[in-house]
mmCIF file of C-alpha atoms in Angstrom:
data_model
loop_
_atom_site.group_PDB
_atom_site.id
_atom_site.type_symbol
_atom_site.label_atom_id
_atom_site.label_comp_id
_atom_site.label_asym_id
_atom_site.label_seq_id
_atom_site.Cartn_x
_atom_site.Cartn_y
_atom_site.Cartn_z
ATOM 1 C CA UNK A 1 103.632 59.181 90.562
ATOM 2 C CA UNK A 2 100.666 59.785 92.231
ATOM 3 C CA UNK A 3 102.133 59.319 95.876
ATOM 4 C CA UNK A 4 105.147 61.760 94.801
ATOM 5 C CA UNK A 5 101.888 64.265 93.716
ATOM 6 C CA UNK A 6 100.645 64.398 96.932
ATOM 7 C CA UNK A 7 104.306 65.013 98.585
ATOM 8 C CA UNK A 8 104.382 67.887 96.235
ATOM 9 C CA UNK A 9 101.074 69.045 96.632
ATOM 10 C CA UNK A 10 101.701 68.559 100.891
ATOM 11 C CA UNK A 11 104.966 70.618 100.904
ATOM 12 C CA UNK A 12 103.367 73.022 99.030
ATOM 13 C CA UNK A 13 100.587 73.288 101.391
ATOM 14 C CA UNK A 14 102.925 73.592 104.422
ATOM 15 C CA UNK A 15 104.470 76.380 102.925
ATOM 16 C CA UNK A 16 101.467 78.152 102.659
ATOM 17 C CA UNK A 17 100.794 77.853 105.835
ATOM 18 C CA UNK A 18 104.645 79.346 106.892
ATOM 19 C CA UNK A 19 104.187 81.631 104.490
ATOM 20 C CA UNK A 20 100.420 82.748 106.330
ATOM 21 C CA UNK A 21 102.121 82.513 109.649
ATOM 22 C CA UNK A 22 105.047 84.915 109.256
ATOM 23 C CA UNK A 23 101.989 87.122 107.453
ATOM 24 C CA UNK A 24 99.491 86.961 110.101
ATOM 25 C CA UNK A 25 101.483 88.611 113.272
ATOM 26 C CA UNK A 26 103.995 91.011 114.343
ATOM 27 C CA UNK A 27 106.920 89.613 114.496
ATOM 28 C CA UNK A 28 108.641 87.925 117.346
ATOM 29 C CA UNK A 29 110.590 90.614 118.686
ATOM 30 C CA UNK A 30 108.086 93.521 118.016
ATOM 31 C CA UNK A 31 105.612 90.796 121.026
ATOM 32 C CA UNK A 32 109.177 91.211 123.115
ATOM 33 C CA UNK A 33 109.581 94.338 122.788
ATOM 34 C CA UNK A 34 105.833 95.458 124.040
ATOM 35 C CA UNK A 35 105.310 92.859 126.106
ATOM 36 C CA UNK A 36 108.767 93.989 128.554
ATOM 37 C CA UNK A 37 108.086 97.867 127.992
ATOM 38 C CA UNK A 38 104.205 97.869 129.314
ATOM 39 C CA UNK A 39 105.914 96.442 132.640
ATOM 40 C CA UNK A 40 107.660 99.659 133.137
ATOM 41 C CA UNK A 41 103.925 101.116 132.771
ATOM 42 C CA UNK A 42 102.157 99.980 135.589
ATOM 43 C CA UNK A 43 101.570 101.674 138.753
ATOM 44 C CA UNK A 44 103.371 101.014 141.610
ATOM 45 C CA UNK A 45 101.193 98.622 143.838
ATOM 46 C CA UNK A 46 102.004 96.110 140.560
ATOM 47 C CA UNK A 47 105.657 96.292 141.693
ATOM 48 C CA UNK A 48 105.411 92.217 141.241
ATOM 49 C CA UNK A 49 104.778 92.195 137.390
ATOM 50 C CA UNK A 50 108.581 93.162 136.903
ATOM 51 C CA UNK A 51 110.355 89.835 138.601
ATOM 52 C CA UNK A 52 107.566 88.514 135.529
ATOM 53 C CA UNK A 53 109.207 90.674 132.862
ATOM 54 C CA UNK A 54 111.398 87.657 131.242
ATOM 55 C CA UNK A 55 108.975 85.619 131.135
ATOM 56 C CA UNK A 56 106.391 88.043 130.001
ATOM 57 C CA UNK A 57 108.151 88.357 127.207
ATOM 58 C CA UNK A 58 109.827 84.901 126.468
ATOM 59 C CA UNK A 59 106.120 83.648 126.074
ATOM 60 C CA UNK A 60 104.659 86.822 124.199
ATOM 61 C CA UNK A 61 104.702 84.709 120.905
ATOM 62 C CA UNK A 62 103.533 81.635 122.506
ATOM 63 C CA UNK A 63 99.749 82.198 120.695
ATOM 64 C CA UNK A 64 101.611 82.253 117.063
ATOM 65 C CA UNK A 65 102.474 78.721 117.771
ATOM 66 C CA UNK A 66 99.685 77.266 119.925
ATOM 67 C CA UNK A 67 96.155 75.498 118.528
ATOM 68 C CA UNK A 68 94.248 78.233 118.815
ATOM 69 C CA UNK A 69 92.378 79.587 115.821
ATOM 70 C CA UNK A 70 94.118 82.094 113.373
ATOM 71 C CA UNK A 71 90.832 84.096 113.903
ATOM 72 C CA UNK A 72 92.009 85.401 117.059
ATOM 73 C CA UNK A 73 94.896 87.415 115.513
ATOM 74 C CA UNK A 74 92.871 90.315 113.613
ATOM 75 C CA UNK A 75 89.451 92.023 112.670
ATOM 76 C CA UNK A 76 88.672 93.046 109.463
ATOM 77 C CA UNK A 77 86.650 95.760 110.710
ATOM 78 C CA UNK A 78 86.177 97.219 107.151
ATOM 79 C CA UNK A 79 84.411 94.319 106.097
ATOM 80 C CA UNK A 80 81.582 95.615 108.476
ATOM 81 C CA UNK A 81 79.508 99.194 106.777
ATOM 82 C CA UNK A 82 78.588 100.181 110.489
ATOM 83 C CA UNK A 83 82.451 100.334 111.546
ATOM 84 C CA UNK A 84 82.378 103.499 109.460
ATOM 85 C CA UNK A 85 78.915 104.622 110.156
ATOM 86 C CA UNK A 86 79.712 104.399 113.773
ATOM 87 C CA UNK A 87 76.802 101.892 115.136
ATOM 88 C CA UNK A 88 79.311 98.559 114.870
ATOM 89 C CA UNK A 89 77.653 96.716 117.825
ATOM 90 C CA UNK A 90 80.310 95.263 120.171
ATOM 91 C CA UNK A 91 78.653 92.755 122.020
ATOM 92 C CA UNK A 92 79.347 89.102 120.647
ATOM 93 C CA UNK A 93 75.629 88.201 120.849
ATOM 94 C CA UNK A 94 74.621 91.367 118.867
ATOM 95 C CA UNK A 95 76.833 91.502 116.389
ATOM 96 C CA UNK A 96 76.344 87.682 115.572
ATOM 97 C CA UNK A 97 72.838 88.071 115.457
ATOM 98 C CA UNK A 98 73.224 91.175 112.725
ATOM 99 C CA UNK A 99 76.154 88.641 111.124
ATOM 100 C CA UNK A 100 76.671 84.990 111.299
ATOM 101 C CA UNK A 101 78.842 83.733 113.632
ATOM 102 C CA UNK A 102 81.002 81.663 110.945
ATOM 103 C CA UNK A 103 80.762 85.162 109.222
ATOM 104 C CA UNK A 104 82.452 86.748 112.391
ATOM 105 C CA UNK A 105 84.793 84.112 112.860
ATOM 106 C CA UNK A 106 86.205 84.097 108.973
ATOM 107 C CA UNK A 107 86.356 88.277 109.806
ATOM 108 C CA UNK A 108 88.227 88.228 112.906
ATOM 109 C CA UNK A 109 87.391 87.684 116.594
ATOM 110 C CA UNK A 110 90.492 89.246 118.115
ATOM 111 C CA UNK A 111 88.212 92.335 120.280
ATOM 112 C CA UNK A 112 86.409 89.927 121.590
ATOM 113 C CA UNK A 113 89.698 87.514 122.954
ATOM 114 C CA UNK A 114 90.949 90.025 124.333
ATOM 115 C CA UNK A 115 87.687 90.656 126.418
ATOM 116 C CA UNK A 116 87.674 87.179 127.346
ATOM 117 C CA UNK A 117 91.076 86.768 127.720
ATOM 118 C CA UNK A 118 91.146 89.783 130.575
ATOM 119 C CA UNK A 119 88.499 88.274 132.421
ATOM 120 C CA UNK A 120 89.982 84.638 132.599
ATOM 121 C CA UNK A 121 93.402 86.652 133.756
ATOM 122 C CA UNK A 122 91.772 88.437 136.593
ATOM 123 C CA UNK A 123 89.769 85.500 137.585
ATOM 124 C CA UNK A 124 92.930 83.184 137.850
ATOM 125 C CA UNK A 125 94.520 86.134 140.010
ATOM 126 C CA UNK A 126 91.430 86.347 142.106
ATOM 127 C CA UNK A 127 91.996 82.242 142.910
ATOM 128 C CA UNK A 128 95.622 82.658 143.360
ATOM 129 C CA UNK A 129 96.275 80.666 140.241
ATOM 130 C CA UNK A 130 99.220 82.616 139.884
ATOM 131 C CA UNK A 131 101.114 79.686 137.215
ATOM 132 C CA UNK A 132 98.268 79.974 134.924
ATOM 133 C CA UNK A 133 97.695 84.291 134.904
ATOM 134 C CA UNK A 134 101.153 84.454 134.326
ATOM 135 C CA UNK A 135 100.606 82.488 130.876
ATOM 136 C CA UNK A 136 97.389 84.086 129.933
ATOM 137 C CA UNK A 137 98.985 87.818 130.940
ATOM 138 C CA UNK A 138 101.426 86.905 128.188
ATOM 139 C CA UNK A 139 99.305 85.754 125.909
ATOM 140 C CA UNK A 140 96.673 88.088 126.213
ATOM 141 C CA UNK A 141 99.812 90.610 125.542
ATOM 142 C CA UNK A 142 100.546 89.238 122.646
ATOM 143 C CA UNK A 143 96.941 89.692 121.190
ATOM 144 C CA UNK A 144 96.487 93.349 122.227
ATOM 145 C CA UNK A 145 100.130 93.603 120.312
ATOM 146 C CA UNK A 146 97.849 92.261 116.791
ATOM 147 C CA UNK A 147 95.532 94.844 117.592
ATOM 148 C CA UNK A 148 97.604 97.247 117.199
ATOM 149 C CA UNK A 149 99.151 96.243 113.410
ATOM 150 C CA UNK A 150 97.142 98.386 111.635
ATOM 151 C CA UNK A 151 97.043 95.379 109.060
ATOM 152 C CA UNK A 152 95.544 93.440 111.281
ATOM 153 C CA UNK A 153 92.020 95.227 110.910
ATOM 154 C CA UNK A 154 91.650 94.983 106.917
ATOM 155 C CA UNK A 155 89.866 92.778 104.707
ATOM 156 C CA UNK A 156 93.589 93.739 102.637
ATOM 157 C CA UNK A 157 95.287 92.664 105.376
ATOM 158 C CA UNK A 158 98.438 91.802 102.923
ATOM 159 C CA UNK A 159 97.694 94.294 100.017
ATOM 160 C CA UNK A 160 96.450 91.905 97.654
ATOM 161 C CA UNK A 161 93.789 93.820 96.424
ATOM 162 C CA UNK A 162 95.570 97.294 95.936
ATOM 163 C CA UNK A 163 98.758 95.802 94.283
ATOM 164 C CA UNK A 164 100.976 96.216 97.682
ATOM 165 C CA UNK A 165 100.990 92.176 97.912
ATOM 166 C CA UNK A 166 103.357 91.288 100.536
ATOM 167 C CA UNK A 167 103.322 94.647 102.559
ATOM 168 C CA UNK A 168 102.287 92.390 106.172
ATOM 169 C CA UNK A 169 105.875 90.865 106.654
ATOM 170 C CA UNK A 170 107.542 94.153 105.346
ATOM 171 C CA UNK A 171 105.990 96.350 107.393
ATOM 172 C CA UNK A 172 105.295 94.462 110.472
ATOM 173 C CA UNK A 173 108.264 92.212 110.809
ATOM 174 C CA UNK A 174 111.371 93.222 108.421
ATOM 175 C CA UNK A 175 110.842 96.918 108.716
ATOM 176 C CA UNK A 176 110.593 97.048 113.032
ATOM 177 C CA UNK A 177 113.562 94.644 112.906
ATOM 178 C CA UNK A 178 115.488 97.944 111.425
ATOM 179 C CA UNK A 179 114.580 100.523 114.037
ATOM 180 C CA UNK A 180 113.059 98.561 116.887
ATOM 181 C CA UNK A 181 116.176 99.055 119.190
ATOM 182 C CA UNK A 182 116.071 103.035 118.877
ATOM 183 C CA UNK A 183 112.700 103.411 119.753
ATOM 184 C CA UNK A 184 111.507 105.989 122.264
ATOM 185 C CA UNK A 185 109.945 105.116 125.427
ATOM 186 C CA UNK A 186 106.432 106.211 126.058
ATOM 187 C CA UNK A 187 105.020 108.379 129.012
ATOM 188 C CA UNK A 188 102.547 107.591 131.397
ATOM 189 C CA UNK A 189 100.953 104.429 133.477
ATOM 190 C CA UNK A 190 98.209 102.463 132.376
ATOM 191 C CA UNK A 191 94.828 103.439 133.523
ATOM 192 C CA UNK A 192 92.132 101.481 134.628
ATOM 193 C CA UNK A 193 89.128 100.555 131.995
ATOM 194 C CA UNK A 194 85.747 100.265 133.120
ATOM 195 C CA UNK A 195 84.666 98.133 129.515
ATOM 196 C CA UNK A 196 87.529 96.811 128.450
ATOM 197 C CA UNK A 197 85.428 95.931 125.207
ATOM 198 C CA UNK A 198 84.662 99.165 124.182
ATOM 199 C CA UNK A 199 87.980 100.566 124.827
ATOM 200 C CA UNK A 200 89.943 97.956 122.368
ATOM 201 C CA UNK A 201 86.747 99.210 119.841
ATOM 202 C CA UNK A 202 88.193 102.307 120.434
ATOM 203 C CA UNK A 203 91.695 102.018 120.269
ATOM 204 C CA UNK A 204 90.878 100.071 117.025
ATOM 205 C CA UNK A 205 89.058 103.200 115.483
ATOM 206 C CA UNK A 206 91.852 105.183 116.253
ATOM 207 C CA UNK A 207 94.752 102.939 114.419
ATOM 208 C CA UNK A 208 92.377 101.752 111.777
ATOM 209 C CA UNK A 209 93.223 105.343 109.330
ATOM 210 C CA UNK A 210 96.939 104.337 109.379
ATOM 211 C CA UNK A 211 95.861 101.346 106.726
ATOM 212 C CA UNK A 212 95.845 103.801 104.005
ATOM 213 C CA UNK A 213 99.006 105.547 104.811
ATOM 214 C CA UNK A 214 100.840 102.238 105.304
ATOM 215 C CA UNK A 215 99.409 101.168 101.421
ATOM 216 C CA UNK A 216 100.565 104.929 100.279
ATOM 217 C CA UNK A 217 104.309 104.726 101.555
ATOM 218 C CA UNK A 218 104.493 101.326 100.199
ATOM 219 C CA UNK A 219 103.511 102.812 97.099
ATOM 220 C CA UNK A 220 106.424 105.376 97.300
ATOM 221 C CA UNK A 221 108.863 103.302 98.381
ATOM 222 C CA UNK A 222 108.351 100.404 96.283
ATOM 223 C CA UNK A 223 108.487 102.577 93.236
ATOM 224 C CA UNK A 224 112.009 104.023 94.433
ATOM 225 C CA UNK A 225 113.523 100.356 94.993
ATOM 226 C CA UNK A 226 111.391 97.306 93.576
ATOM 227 C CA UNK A 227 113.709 95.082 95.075
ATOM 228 C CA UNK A 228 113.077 95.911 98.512
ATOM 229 C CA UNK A 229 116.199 96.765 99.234
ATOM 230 C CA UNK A 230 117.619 99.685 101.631
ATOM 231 C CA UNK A 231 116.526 102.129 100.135
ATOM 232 C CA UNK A 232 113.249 100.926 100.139
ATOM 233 C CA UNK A 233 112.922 100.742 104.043
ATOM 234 C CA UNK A 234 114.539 103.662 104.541
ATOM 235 C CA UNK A 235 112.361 105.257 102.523
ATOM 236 C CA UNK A 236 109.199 103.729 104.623
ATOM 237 C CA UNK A 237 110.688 105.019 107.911
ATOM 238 C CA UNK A 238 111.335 108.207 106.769
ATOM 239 C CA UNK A 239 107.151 108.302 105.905
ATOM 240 C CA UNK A 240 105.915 105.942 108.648
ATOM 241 C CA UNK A 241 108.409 106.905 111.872
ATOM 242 C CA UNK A 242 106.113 109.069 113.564
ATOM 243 C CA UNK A 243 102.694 106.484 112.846
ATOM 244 C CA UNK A 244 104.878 103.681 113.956
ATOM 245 C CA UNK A 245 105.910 105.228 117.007
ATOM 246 C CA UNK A 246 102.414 105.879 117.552
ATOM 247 C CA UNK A 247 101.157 102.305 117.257
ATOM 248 C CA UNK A 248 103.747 100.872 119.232
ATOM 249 C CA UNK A 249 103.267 103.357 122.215
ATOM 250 C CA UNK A 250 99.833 103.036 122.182
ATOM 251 C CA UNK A 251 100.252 98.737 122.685
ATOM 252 C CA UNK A 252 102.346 99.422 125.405
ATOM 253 C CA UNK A 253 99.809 101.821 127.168
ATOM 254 C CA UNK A 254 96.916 99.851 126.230
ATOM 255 C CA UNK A 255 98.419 96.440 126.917
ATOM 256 C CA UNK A 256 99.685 97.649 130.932
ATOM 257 C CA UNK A 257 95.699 99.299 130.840
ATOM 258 C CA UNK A 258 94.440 95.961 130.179
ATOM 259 C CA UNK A 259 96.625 94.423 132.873
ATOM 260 C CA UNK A 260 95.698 96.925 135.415
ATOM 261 C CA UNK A 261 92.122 96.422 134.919
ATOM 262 C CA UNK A 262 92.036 92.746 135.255
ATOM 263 C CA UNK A 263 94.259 92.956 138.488
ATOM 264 C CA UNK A 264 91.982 95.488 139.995
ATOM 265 C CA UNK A 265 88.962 93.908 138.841
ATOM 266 C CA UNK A 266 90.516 90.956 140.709
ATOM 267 C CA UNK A 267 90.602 92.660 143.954
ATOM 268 C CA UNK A 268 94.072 93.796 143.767
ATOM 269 C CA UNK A 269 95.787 90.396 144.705
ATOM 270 C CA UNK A 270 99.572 90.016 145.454
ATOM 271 C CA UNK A 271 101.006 86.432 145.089
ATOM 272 C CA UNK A 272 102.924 84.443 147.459
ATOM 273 C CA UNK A 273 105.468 86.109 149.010
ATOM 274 C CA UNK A 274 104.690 90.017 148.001
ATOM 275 C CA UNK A 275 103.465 92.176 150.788
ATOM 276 C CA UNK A 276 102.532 95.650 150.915
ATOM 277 C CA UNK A 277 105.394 97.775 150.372
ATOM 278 C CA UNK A 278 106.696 100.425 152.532
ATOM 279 C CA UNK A 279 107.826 103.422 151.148
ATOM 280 C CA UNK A 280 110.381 105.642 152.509
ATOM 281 C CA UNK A 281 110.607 109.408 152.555
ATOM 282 C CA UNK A 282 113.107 111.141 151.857
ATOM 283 C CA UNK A 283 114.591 108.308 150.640
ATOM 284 C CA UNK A 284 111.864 107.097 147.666
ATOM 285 C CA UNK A 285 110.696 110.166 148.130
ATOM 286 C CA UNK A 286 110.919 113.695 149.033
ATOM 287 C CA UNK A 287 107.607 114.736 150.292
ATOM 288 C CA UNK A 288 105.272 113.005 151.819
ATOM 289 C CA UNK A 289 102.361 113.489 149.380
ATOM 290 C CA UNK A 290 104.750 112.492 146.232
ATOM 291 C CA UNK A 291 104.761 108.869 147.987
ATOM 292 C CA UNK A 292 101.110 108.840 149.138
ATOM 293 C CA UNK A 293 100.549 109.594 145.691
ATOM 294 C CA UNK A 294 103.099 106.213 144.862
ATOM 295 C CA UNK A 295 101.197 104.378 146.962
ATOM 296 C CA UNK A 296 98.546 101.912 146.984
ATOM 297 C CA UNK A 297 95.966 100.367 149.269
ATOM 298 C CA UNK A 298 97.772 98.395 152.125
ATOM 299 C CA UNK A 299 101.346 100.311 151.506
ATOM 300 C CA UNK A 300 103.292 101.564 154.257
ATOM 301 C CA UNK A 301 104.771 105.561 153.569
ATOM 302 C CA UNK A 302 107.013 105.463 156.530
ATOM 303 C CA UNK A 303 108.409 109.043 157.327
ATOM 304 C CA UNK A 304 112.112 109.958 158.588
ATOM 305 C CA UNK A 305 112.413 113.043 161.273
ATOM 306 C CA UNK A 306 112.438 116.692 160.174
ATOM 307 C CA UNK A 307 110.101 119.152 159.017
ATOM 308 C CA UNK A 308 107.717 118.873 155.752
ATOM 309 C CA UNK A 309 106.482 121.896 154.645
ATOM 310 C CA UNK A 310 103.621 120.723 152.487
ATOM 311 C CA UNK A 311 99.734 119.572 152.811
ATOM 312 C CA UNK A 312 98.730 116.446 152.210
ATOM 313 C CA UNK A 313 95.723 114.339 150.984
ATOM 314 C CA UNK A 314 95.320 110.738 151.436
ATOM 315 C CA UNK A 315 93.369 110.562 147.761
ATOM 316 C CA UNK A 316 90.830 107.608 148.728
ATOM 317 C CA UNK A 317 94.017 105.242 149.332
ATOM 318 C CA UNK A 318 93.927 103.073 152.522
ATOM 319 C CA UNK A 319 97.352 103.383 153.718
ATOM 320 C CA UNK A 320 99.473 104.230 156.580
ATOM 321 C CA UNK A 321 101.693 107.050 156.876
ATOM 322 C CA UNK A 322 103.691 107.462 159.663
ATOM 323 C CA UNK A 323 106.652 108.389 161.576
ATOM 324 C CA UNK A 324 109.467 105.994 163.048
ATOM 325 C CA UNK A 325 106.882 105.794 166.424
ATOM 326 C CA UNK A 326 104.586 103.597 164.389
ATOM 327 C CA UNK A 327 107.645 100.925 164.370
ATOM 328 C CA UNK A 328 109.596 101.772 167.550
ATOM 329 C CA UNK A 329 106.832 103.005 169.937
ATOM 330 C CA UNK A 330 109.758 105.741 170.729
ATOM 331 C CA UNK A 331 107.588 109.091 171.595
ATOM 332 C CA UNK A 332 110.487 111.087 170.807
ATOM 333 C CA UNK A 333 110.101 110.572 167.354
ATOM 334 C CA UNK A 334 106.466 112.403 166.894
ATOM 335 C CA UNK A 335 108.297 115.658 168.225
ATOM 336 C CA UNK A 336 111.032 115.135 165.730
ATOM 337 C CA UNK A 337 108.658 114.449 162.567
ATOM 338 C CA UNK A 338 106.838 117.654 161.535
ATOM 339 C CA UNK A 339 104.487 118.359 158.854
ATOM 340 C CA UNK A 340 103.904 122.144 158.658
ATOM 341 C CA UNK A 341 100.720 122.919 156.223
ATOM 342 C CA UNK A 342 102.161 125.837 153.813
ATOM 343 C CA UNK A 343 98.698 127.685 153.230
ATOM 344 C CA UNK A 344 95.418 127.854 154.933
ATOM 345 C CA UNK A 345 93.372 124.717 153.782
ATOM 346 C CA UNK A 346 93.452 121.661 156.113
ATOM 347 C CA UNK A 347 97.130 120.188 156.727
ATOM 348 C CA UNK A 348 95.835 116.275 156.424
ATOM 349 C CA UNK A 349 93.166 115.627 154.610
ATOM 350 C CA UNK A 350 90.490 112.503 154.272
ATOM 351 C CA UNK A 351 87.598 112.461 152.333
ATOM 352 C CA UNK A 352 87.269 110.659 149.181
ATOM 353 C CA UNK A 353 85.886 107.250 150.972
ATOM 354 C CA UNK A 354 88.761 105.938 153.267
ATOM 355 C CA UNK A 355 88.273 103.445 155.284
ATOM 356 C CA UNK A 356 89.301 102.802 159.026
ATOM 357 C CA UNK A 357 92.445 101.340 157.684
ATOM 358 C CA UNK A 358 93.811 104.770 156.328
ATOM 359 C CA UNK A 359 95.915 105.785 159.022
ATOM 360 C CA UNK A 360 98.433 108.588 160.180
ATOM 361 C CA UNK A 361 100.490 108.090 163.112
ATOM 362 C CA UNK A 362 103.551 109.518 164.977
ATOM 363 C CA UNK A 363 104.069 113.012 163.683
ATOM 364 C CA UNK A 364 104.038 116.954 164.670
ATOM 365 C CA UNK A 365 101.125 118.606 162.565
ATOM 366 C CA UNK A 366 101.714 122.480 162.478
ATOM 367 C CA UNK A 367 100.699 125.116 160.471
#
């Protein structure tokens, strides 16, 4: 009897713990999803990151099934009174010695992975450990994904204490698995983030208000169907669309962000294999300065004859551009490429900190 007791009492816990795990994270094709669109995000000189995109995204979930503490997954930032009186510090060493550190940990430490986790990405790109990023750039997608489920940064993380228990998986997981498919694409390429810390604080201020409207359409919806059928999820679409576009736009900006800072933080690395691109115009491009403005330190934007009317600025980036000459050493060709400035400031221009290696070569300068 007693042996069949702890079976009981065993199974039991195990489903718990399923039952915490489907709870605890978006779900599994939400990390897909986000993971494969921030790809199509970056700027150009991270060409490379889209031969990654499958497995970018195979291994977006890997951290819901790895050893790694649950504490990783969320904040409960309204467990702390300075979130909302705007003096929350974010340094780990501060805010452990306002809090204890178990005190952190049982609230949520997922800010702070992600700080750590863009650091050990850029630092295994800086050694060419190109196996390893690749895992951690995954993984470290699929925690700036939780930190975007406004649920994840509650002390009522579930709804238990407002009467919405169960509103994580509905929302996060059964609802997205509805209307992922038709969601628009966002606009825009990832910038680069001088703190990373402070700008996941911030991103997290900004999502944190959707909490209440999340509880509130529950509230609406559940009332319409109890059973949580159709109608109920139709009904939290038609009051959450616009919010949930929102979040999930925002993780796909913020996630290809976070990726461009730890690759330029790195020192701009390409792995094995990649070179500098070269980038053709008119056939990438049409003018000139549309592909300069493409291009990134060490590309090539490698001009075909005829006449561009336009004036162009090199922007601080230590390229070439050039005419067929630079390739050929033909001197016919610098006759027969032609850039014509259109107004009366300077045709070329250089002066936000190139270095010798910015260079233009082969071509007619008029105007």
């Amino acid at each position: 009897m007693i042996k069949l007791i702890k079976k009981y009492i065993f199974t039991f816990i195990i489903l718990l713990n399923l039952l915490y795990s489907q709870d605890a994270k978006w779900g599994g094709d939400v990390h897909r999803y986000i993971a494969s669109a921030a790809v199509d995000h970056l700027p150009s000189g991270m060409y490379f990151f889209k031969d990654q995109r499958s497995f970018l995204s195979s291994h977006a979930s890997d951290p819901d099934r790895d050893n790694n503490p649950g504490y990783y997954h969320y904040i409960d930032i309204d467990y702390y009174p300075e979130f909302f009186q705007g003096n929350l510090p974010h340094d780990w060493d501060s805010i452990t010695a306002l809090y204890s550190e178990s005190i952190v940990k049982n609230n949520g430490t997922i800010p702070w992975v992600i700080d750590e986790w863009t650091e050990m990405f850029s630092s295994l790109m800086a050694n060419s450990d190109w196996a390893n990023a690749w895992q951690v750039a995954a993984e470290l997608g699929h925690y700036v994904a939780d930190s975007h489920q406004p649920l994840h940064l509650t002390v009522n993380y579930n709804g238990q204490n407002t009467g919405n228990y169960g509103i994580h998986s509905r929302y996060e997981s059964k609802l997205f698995s509805y209307y992922l498919n038709s969601l628009p694409a966002p606009e825009g390429t990832g910038k680069y983030w001088s703190n990373a810390l402070d700008s996941v604080f911030q991103y997290i201020e900004d999502i944190y208000p959707y909490v209440d409207s999340i509880l509130i359409a529950d509230d609406s919806a559940s009332n319409l169907d109890s059973s949580y059928g159709s109608v109920y999820y139709n009904t939290m679409w038609s009051k959450l669309e616009i919010l949930s576009i929102d979040v999930i736009h925002q993780a796909i900006m913020d996630l290809a962000s976070i990726w461009v800072t730890a690759w330029e933080n790195a020192g701009k690395p390409l792995p094995p294999g990649y070179h500098p691109r070269i980038i053709n115009v008119p056939a990438d491009y049409l003018s000139i300065q549309s592909a300069i403005d493409a291009a990134e330190d060490g590309d090539t934007v490698l001009v075909e004859p005829g006449t561009y009317i336009e004036n162009i600025d090199f922007n601080g980036k230590n390229i070439i551009v050039a005419s067929n000459y630079f390739l050929t050493n033909d001197t016919t060709y610098i006759s027969q490429t032609v850039i014509q400035g259109s107004d009366y400031s300077s045709v070329v221009t250089f002066q936000s900190n190139e270095d010798t290696s910015a260079l233009l070569c082969g071509f007619t300068i008029i105007g």
